[in-house]
Amino acid sequence: MQSFTKIVLALAATAGIVSAAPATAVAEKRQTMNGDLTYYAPGLGACGVYNSESDAIVAVSWQLFDQYTPNGNPNLNSLCGRQIQINLNGKSTVVTVEDRCQGCQYGDLDVPVAVFSQLADPNVGRTQMTWTWL
């Protein structure tokens, strides 16, 4: 069945029925991104999953997230479930994409306070970091 699906998708893409991945394929492995790290109180995320403040999740910027949302349905976004490694001052942690950050700029990440605390003092509120797709 998987081979049949691949053939149908290949034919659909060739016929122009299905669009290819976005031209800016940022979700490629090992591309290092820079941005601000902030924290928020999660709940029902854009990926359709409920999360708590103790979950190792991340909200990526709307500019990045929306590129991978097919037909306006964020629950089907191909970034949902992808893992990211966040690096800050010699510390790192791994998080899973479960949400979309409306107030974030392109490379920014928003995480629960428990994740933020692993990397920096929450009293700073916002700090520069780097991150990569795993």
PDB file of C-alpha atoms in Angstrom:
ATOM      1  CA  MET A   1       0.000   0.000   0.000  1.00  0.00           C
ATOM      2  CA  GLN A   2       2.851   2.377   0.793  1.00  0.00           C
ATOM      3  CA  SER A   3       4.310   1.923  -2.727  1.00  0.00           C
ATOM      4  CA  PHE A   4       0.912   2.611  -4.275  1.00  0.00           C
ATOM      5  CA  THR A   5       0.619   5.840  -2.250  1.00  0.00           C
ATOM      6  CA  LYS A   6       4.074   6.969  -3.374  1.00  0.00           C
ATOM      7  CA  ILE A   7       3.166   6.307  -7.013  1.00  0.00           C
ATOM      8  CA  VAL A   8      -0.117   8.221  -6.730  1.00  0.00           C
ATOM      9  CA  LEU A   9       1.623  11.177  -5.064  1.00  0.00           C
ATOM     10  CA  ALA A  10       4.379  11.152  -7.687  1.00  0.00           C
ATOM     11  CA  LEU A  11       1.807  11.187 -10.486  1.00  0.00           C
ATOM     12  CA  ALA A  12      -0.194  13.929  -8.778  1.00  0.00           C
ATOM     13  CA  ALA A  13       2.907  16.069  -8.305  1.00  0.00           C
ATOM     14  CA  THR A  14       3.885  15.552 -11.940  1.00  0.00           C
ATOM     15  CA  ALA A  15       0.409  16.589 -13.066  1.00  0.00           C
ATOM     16  CA  GLY A  16       0.583  19.688 -10.843  1.00  0.00           C
ATOM     17  CA  ILE A  17      -2.238  18.528  -8.578  1.00  0.00           C
ATOM     18  CA  VAL A  18      -0.077  18.474  -5.440  1.00  0.00           C
ATOM     19  CA  SER A  19       2.432  21.197  -4.715  1.00  0.00           C
ATOM     20  CA  ALA A  20       5.993  20.338  -3.761  1.00  0.00           C
ATOM     21  CA  ALA A  21       7.617  21.288  -0.462  1.00  0.00           C
ATOM     22  CA  PRO A  22       8.055  25.004   0.126  1.00  0.00           C
ATOM     23  CA  ALA A  23      10.940  26.596  -1.735  1.00  0.00           C
ATOM     24  CA  THR A  24      12.447  27.559   1.602  1.00  0.00           C
ATOM     25  CA  ALA A  25      12.843  24.040   2.986  1.00  0.00           C
ATOM     26  CA  VAL A  26      14.027  25.204   6.400  1.00  0.00           C
ATOM     27  CA  ALA A  27      13.074  21.937   8.019  1.00  0.00           C
ATOM     28  CA  GLU A  28      16.154  20.284   6.565  1.00  0.00           C
ATOM     29  CA  LYS A  29      18.292  18.434   9.035  1.00  0.00           C
ATOM     30  CA  ARG A  30      21.202  20.179  10.704  1.00  0.00           C
ATOM     31  CA  GLN A  31      20.530  23.691   9.438  1.00  0.00           C
ATOM     32  CA  THR A  32      21.391  25.969  12.365  1.00  0.00           C
ATOM     33  CA  MET A  33      18.892  28.714  13.096  1.00  0.00           C
ATOM     34  CA  ASN A  34      19.223  31.758  15.370  1.00  0.00           C
ATOM     35  CA  GLY A  35      16.527  33.575  17.281  1.00  0.00           C
ATOM     36  CA  ASP A  36      15.004  34.517  20.583  1.00  0.00           C
ATOM     37  CA  LEU A  37      13.913  31.946  23.143  1.00  0.00           C
ATOM     38  CA  THR A  38      10.833  32.842  25.180  1.00  0.00           C
ATOM     39  CA  TYR A  39       8.375  30.879  27.309  1.00  0.00           C
ATOM     40  CA  TYR A  40       4.607  30.502  27.465  1.00  0.00           C
ATOM     41  CA  ALA A  41       1.868  28.461  29.130  1.00  0.00           C
ATOM     42  CA  PRO A  42       0.877  25.708  26.683  1.00  0.00           C
ATOM     43  CA  GLY A  43      -2.557  24.149  26.320  1.00  0.00           C
ATOM     44  CA  LEU A  44      -4.167  22.951  23.110  1.00  0.00           C
ATOM     45  CA  GLY A  45      -1.443  23.498  20.508  1.00  0.00           C
ATOM     46  CA  ALA A  46      -1.743  24.177  16.807  1.00  0.00           C
ATOM     47  CA  CYS A  47      -0.887  20.518  16.128  1.00  0.00           C
ATOM     48  CA  GLY A  48      -4.087  19.464  17.906  1.00  0.00           C
ATOM     49  CA  VAL A  49      -2.423  18.079  21.043  1.00  0.00           C
ATOM     50  CA  TYR A  50      -2.949  19.216  24.638  1.00  0.00           C
ATOM     51  CA  ASN A  51       0.331  19.912  26.447  1.00  0.00           C
ATOM     52  CA  SER A  52       1.292  21.034  29.931  1.00  0.00           C
ATOM     53  CA  GLU A  53       4.044  23.252  31.289  1.00  0.00           C
ATOM     54  CA  SER A  54       6.126  20.165  32.107  1.00  0.00           C
ATOM     55  CA  ASP A  55       6.168  18.862  28.505  1.00  0.00           C
ATOM     56  CA  ALA A  56       9.303  19.220  26.368  1.00  0.00           C
ATOM     57  CA  ILE A  57       7.533  20.950  23.494  1.00  0.00           C
ATOM     58  CA  VAL A  58       8.101  24.011  21.343  1.00  0.00           C
ATOM     59  CA  ALA A  59       6.062  26.524  19.380  1.00  0.00           C
ATOM     60  CA  VAL A  60       7.830  27.636  16.200  1.00  0.00           C
ATOM     61  CA  SER A  61       7.129  30.979  14.533  1.00  0.00           C
ATOM     62  CA  TRP A  62       3.968  31.306  12.495  1.00  0.00           C
ATOM     63  CA  GLN A  63       6.132  32.290   9.510  1.00  0.00           C
ATOM     64  CA  LEU A  64       7.884  28.920   9.610  1.00  0.00           C
ATOM     65  CA  PHE A  65       4.923  26.823  10.751  1.00  0.00           C
ATOM     66  CA  ASP A  66       2.443  28.100   8.181  1.00  0.00           C
ATOM     67  CA  GLN A  67       4.695  27.136   5.257  1.00  0.00           C
ATOM     68  CA  TYR A  68       4.076  23.491   6.141  1.00  0.00           C
ATOM     69  CA  THR A  69       0.319  23.683   6.813  1.00  0.00           C
ATOM     70  CA  PRO A  70      -1.583  21.889   4.018  1.00  0.00           C
ATOM     71  CA  ASN A  71      -4.954  23.365   3.020  1.00  0.00           C
ATOM     72  CA  GLY A  72      -5.094  25.524   6.148  1.00  0.00           C
ATOM     73  CA  ASN A  73      -5.306  22.558   8.552  1.00  0.00           C
ATOM     74  CA  PRO A  74      -2.559  22.994  11.189  1.00  0.00           C
ATOM     75  CA  ASN A  75      -3.260  19.526  12.611  1.00  0.00           C
ATOM     76  CA  LEU A  76      -1.739  18.097   9.416  1.00  0.00           C
ATOM     77  CA  ASN A  77       1.345  20.329   9.506  1.00  0.00           C
ATOM     78  CA  SER A  78       4.439  18.265   8.643  1.00  0.00           C
ATOM     79  CA  LEU A  79       6.496  20.029  11.335  1.00  0.00           C
ATOM     80  CA  CYS A  80       4.251  18.625  14.081  1.00  0.00           C
ATOM     81  CA  GLY A  81       6.168  15.950  15.963  1.00  0.00           C
ATOM     82  CA  ARG A  82       9.561  17.038  14.578  1.00  0.00           C
ATOM     83  CA  GLN A  83      12.328  17.402  17.132  1.00  0.00           C
ATOM     84  CA  ILE A  84      14.566  20.409  17.646  1.00  0.00           C
ATOM     85  CA  GLN A  85      17.728  20.755  19.701  1.00  0.00           C
ATOM     86  CA  ILE A  86      17.994  24.150  21.400  1.00  0.00           C
ATOM     87  CA  ASN A  87      21.488  25.379  22.358  1.00  0.00           C
ATOM     88  CA  LEU A  88      22.252  28.190  24.780  1.00  0.00           C
ATOM     89  CA  ASN A  89      25.447  28.999  26.717  1.00  0.00           C
ATOM     90  CA  GLY A  90      26.841  25.470  26.501  1.00  0.00           C
ATOM     91  CA  LYS A  91      23.544  23.852  27.490  1.00  0.00           C
ATOM     92  CA  SER A  92      21.127  22.051  25.196  1.00  0.00           C
ATOM     93  CA  THR A  93      17.770  20.344  25.301  1.00  0.00           C
ATOM     94  CA  VAL A  94      15.553  18.505  22.829  1.00  0.00           C
ATOM     95  CA  VAL A  95      11.941  19.537  22.264  1.00  0.00           C
ATOM     96  CA  THR A  96       9.105  18.442  19.972  1.00  0.00           C
ATOM     97  CA  VAL A  97       7.122  20.819  17.745  1.00  0.00           C
ATOM     98  CA  GLU A  98       3.517  20.909  18.975  1.00  0.00           C
ATOM     99  CA  ASP A  99       2.510  24.531  18.511  1.00  0.00           C
ATOM    100  CA  ARG A 100       2.690  27.747  16.503  1.00  0.00           C
ATOM    101  CA  CYS A 101       3.881  31.078  17.944  1.00  0.00           C
ATOM    102  CA  GLN A 102       1.974  34.069  16.573  1.00  0.00           C
ATOM    103  CA  GLY A 103       4.241  36.651  18.248  1.00  0.00           C
ATOM    104  CA  CYS A 104       7.544  35.049  17.235  1.00  0.00           C
ATOM    105  CA  GLN A 105       9.863  36.210  14.487  1.00  0.00           C
ATOM    106  CA  TYR A 106      11.127  33.680  11.930  1.00  0.00           C
ATOM    107  CA  GLY A 107      13.847  31.892  13.970  1.00  0.00           C
ATOM    108  CA  ASP A 108      12.338  32.393  17.417  1.00  0.00           C
ATOM    109  CA  LEU A 109      11.114  29.562  19.639  1.00  0.00           C
ATOM    110  CA  ASP A 110       8.582  29.600  22.466  1.00  0.00           C
ATOM    111  CA  VAL A 111       8.790  26.842  25.098  1.00  0.00           C
ATOM    112  CA  PRO A 112       7.171  26.010  28.447  1.00  0.00           C
ATOM    113  CA  VAL A 113       8.903  27.593  31.458  1.00  0.00           C
ATOM    114  CA  ALA A 114      10.224  24.168  32.560  1.00  0.00           C
ATOM    115  CA  VAL A 115      12.159  23.863  29.281  1.00  0.00           C
ATOM    116  CA  PHE A 116      13.314  27.497  29.421  1.00  0.00           C
ATOM    117  CA  SER A 117      14.618  26.877  32.964  1.00  0.00           C
ATOM    118  CA  GLN A 118      16.900  24.108  31.694  1.00  0.00           C
ATOM    119  CA  LEU A 119      18.708  26.680  29.549  1.00  0.00           C
ATOM    120  CA  ALA A 120      18.376  30.061  31.258  1.00  0.00           C
ATOM    121  CA  ASP A 121      16.918  31.881  34.239  1.00  0.00           C
ATOM    122  CA  PRO A 122      13.222  32.558  33.501  1.00  0.00           C
ATOM    123  CA  ASN A 123      13.644  36.052  34.989  1.00  0.00           C
ATOM    124  CA  VAL A 124      15.430  37.126  31.781  1.00  0.00           C
ATOM    125  CA  GLY A 125      12.215  36.394  29.866  1.00  0.00           C
ATOM    126  CA  ARG A 126      13.865  36.477  26.432  1.00  0.00           C
ATOM    127  CA  THR A 127      17.332  35.401  25.347  1.00  0.00           C
ATOM    128  CA  GLN A 128      19.251  34.624  22.161  1.00  0.00           C
ATOM    129  CA  MET A 129      19.840  30.958  21.258  1.00  0.00           C
ATOM    130  CA  THR A 130      20.575  28.676  18.329  1.00  0.00           C
ATOM    131  CA  TRP A 131      18.679  25.564  17.283  1.00  0.00           C
ATOM    132  CA  THR A 132      18.782  22.727  14.776  1.00  0.00           C
ATOM    133  CA  TRP A 133      16.348  20.154  13.447  1.00  0.00           C
ATOM    134  CA  LEU A 134      17.066  16.586  14.514  1.00  0.00           C
TER     135      LEU A 134
END
